Amino acid sequence: METLAIYAPKLVTASDYIASGHRACSGCGEVLAVRYVCKALGRNTIISNATGCMEIVSTPLPETAWEVPWIHTLFENASAVASGIESGLKALKRKHGYTKEVKVVAMGGDGGTADIGLQSLSGALERGHDFIYVCFDNEAYMNTGIQRSSETPFGASTTTAPAGKLSMGQHTQKKNMPAIAAAHNIRYVATSCSSYPFDIMNKIEKAKQIKGPSYIHILSVCPTGWRSASNLTITMGRLAVETGIFPMYEIEDGKYTLNFDYPKLRPVEDYLKLQGRFRHLTKENTAEIQEHVLTEFNRIRMLAGKKIK
Amino acid sequence: MTSKRVGIESSLAVSEAVRLANVDVIAAYPITPQTHIVESLAEMVANGYLDAEYIPVESEHSAMSACLGSCAVGARTFTATASQGLILMHEVLLVAASLRLPIVMAVANRALSGPLNIWGDHSDAMITRDAGWIQIFIENGQQAFDQTLCAFRIAEHPDVLLPTVINIDGFHVSHVIEPVYILDQKSVDEFLPPYKYPHPLDPDDPITMGCFAAPNLYTEARKALDASVRASKKVILDTWKKYGDLTGRYYNPVEKYKADGAETILVTMGSYSENAMIAIDDLQDEGKKIGLVRLRLWRPFPYEEVQEALSAAQNVIVLDRAISLGGPAPVCSEIRAALYTLDKKPQVASVVGGLGGRDISPDNFKTLIDLAMQKLKAGETQEIIMFGVRE
Ligand SMILES: Cc1ncc(C[n+]2csc(CCOP(=O)(O)OP(=O)(O)O)c2C)c(N)n1
């Protein structure tokens, strides 16, 4: 990583496929992640986008921010649409002399992926279509106003699981989407985060080389939904990784690799205290979160064949 | 033109038409009574009899979604479904129309839950009425074959670019073995030009499909789509004319059977029309002045043709094979609306029957007509007659 950091600016393309002028909130980590994903994908790409923030901010009729062919149809079917695109291109190649090499990509938010879109994603992964699925996980239904999803973290307050006198907000742990994707025996699964452009681009590059489905889950910082300062977006993502709250790893042919490990993880407090969605948490709540994070991080360490610290 | 007359199940005749159309992608999910269509297509693909990508999706929602994708890159696309499958697709059906993707679909019409019922009626088609699809009804296996081929030509015509559905009565047509003339490949190729979608998703010419429209543009977008659905009639008529010239089998939006000069006209849609014809034959033999009008084109709704066919009658009896709970029967409601602007309006009786696979035999049709005539005579035309129901 260190050497790459020196040479990287020379290696990264200046081309962008999502234009500036979109209407994302200031400090949006999700649109930043989309930008890096697109840089790595390049121009020979067709994107199927689920309903959600990224669709809304980029395509108010008659405008578009997209410079690659892009289709949005509904909330829960981005993977199924991608299945059709991939199959259509295959038929065109075989029967009608189509020669272009195109990578098909489906993308959606955590709601479009882990909740309402899970069935169509599972179907497309299981059928083995040659496509990349990218989940931009901002940990709630942000487009419709910060409602909880199955990817909302334990303890976060959202508009449909608000903290109140009788509730601490979200009382369930994040659904383990990467493990669900990996359970389809696909060749490449990875997690990444909007604060790590080179990590995102490297992982997309890897996914592009795979024939068949791959899945990339990108934690995408959302100042609006997380109630964090919009100038802290990069910091927030780094803290999520450095506290171990969001481990960055790859699952290649079933084998785990932990990409970022630290001699000592930062306390979760460093991350939680900067976000209004966790403001109501008690010391005990925070301790509970800390314990869970260490257990989970160690579980990934173990899967990656590392010693437990 | 050459064609071969074969004894074939109507579902398989549809599959033969799809094969002759040389489709590129089929995305489908099983549901009775449609399953024979997608099974036979799967078999054709497995045996190399049809060169297509067959996507065995995990739901009808995904079937129609996959169709959006394949159609949008320029692949000729087909699917088939029925009943719960069709209504699970609903969200996606509307998008197919609004994105102007010429998907062709066969629906083996079936009742809707609940109670669960796998047999035929038109509930699934009626609830799909407003989706923006061109919607055609057929009465037998030959028509199923013919209209499936025509559907590709209509849907993909550059002046149309709209998804098109062929409604095939579940079991009463889908599962019946009939003699059907199957066209040869050469004639089909002459009739059906290759699919060329004008704006495919293409990295060399990137387009954005599926923008959202704010209040400042949504009305215009819907108006444009409505205008396109209405305007498609021209191409539909032209296609049916061409197909008639090719095969000798001519089709019309509204088809009359012994209806000229009739005082009373029965209106039906779909396969029960054939039983109705037998009843009409008998009644005319008895000297009754009754004829039959069959509706073939359901969307775009053929107002002028309906007016033309019914305006001279005194009485019109409309049979619906669907119920609109708490409202007027759907086909009858359209017919009444079409007749409303006439100076001299026929009286209209509304009958609902044949729900969930219940038969209406030629003799039943005579009873049905009697009942309706009594109501018409008594001037009781507001009430819907539920035919053949046990009270
Ligand atoms: C079938 C359906 N249900 C609900 C909605 C409303 N809806 C649109 S976007 C959205 C939330 C999107 O959340 P997510 O997938 O997490 O993406 P984000 O907006 O956070 O990027 C919801 C609930 C819809 N469009 N369609």
GROMACS .gro file of N, CA, C and O and ligand atoms in nm, chain A residues 30 51-53 75-76 109-112 116 138 140-144, chain B residues 91, ligand 1:
model
   98
   30GLU      N    1  -2.097   0.828  -0.047
   30GLU     CA    2  -2.148   0.728  -0.142
   30GLU      C    3  -2.112   0.768  -0.285
   30GLU      O    4  -2.062   0.686  -0.363
   51THR      N    5  -3.308   0.185  -0.741
   51THR     CA    6  -3.361   0.310  -0.688
   51THR      C    7  -3.290   0.341  -0.557
   51THR      O    8  -3.258   0.251  -0.480
   52GLY      N    9  -3.265   0.467  -0.532
   52GLY     CA   10  -3.197   0.508  -0.409
   52GLY      C   11  -3.126   0.638  -0.433
   52GLY      O   12  -3.139   0.699  -0.540
   53CYS      N   13  -3.049   0.682  -0.335
   53CYS     CA   14  -2.982   0.812  -0.344
   53CYS      C   15  -2.906   0.830  -0.475
   53CYS      O   16  -2.918   0.933  -0.541
   75PHE      N   17  -3.646  -0.057  -0.752
   75PHE     CA   18  -3.568  -0.060  -0.628
   75PHE      C   19  -3.502  -0.197  -0.606
   75PHE      O   20  -3.385  -0.208  -0.572
   76GLU      N   21  -3.579  -0.306  -0.628
   76GLU     CA   22  -3.535  -0.437  -0.582
   76GLU      C   23  -3.482  -0.528  -0.693
   76GLU      O   24  -3.462  -0.646  -0.671
  109GLY      N   25  -2.804   0.060  -0.293
  109GLY     CA   26  -2.774   0.090  -0.153
  109GLY      C   27  -2.791  -0.034  -0.068
  109GLY      O   28  -2.820  -0.143  -0.119
  110ASP      N   29  -2.773  -0.018   0.063
  110ASP     CA   30  -2.787  -0.134   0.151
  110ASP      C   31  -2.931  -0.186   0.152
  110ASP      O   32  -2.953  -0.307   0.160
  111GLY      N   33  -3.028  -0.096   0.139
  111GLY     CA   34  -3.167  -0.142   0.133
  111GLY      C   35  -3.193  -0.220   0.006
  111GLY      O   36  -3.250  -0.329   0.008
  112GLY      N   37  -3.149  -0.163  -0.107
  112GLY     CA   38  -3.167  -0.228  -0.237
  112GLY      C   39  -3.090  -0.358  -0.248
  112GLY      O   40  -3.117  -0.440  -0.337
  116ILE      N   41  -3.480  -0.542   0.029
  116ILE     CA   42  -3.579  -0.567  -0.077
  116ILE      C   43  -3.517  -0.631  -0.201
  116ILE      O   44  -3.583  -0.704  -0.274
  138ASN      N   45  -2.468   0.276   0.319
  138ASN     CA   46  -2.466   0.393   0.407
  138ASN      C   47  -2.551   0.369   0.531
  138ASN      O   48  -2.585   0.459   0.605
  140ALA      N   49  -2.857   0.282   0.609
  140ALA     CA   50  -3.000   0.308   0.627
  140ALA      C   51  -3.059   0.341   0.490
  140ALA      O   52  -2.987   0.355   0.392
  141TYR      N   53  -3.192   0.350   0.485
  141TYR     CA   54  -3.259   0.399   0.363
  141TYR      C   55  -3.248   0.550   0.366
  141TYR      O   56  -3.331   0.619   0.422
  142MET      N   57  -3.143   0.601   0.303
  142MET     CA   58  -3.118   0.745   0.313
  142MET      C   59  -3.205   0.825   0.217
  142MET      O   60  -3.252   0.933   0.251
  143ASN      N   61  -3.229   0.770   0.100
  143ASN     CA   62  -3.304   0.843  -0.001
  143ASN      C   63  -3.442   0.884   0.050
  143ASN      O   64  -3.495   0.989   0.015
  144THR      N   65  -3.501   0.799   0.133
  144THR     CA   66  -3.637   0.827   0.180
  144THR      C   67  -3.638   0.888   0.319
  144THR      O   68  -3.743   0.902   0.379
  400GLU      N   69  -4.519  -0.408  -1.109
  400GLU     CA   70  -4.429  -0.294  -1.102
  400GLU      C   71  -4.343  -0.284  -1.228
  400GLU      O   72  -4.321  -0.176  -1.282
  701LIG     C1   73  -4.094  -0.126  -0.401
  701LIG     C2   74  -4.048   0.001  -0.342
  701LIG     N1   75  -4.060   0.020  -0.209
  701LIG     C3   76  -4.016   0.136  -0.154
  701LIG     C4   77  -3.961   0.234  -0.231
  701LIG     C5   78  -3.919   0.364  -0.168
  701LIG     N2   79  -3.774   0.378  -0.163
  701LIG     C6   80  -3.706   0.436  -0.264
  701LIG     S1   81  -3.541   0.445  -0.233
  701LIG     C7   82  -3.562   0.374  -0.083
  701LIG     C8   83  -3.448   0.356   0.011
  701LIG     C9   84  -3.317   0.334  -0.054
  701LIG     O1   85  -3.227   0.294   0.044
  701LIG     P1   86  -3.093   0.223   0.008
  701LIG     O2   87  -3.114   0.109  -0.082
  701LIG     O3   88  -3.023   0.191   0.137
  701LIG     O4   89  -3.011   0.331  -0.074
  701LIG     P2   90  -2.968   0.481  -0.034
  701LIG     O5   91  -3.078   0.572  -0.079
  701LIG     O6   92  -2.946   0.484   0.112
  701LIG     O7   93  -2.844   0.503  -0.113
  701LIG    C10   94  -3.695   0.343  -0.059
  701LIG    C11   95  -3.744   0.282   0.066
  701LIG    C12   96  -3.952   0.209  -0.370
  701LIG     N3   97  -3.902   0.299  -0.455
  701LIG     N4   98  -3.994   0.093  -0.422
   0.00000   0.00000   0.00000
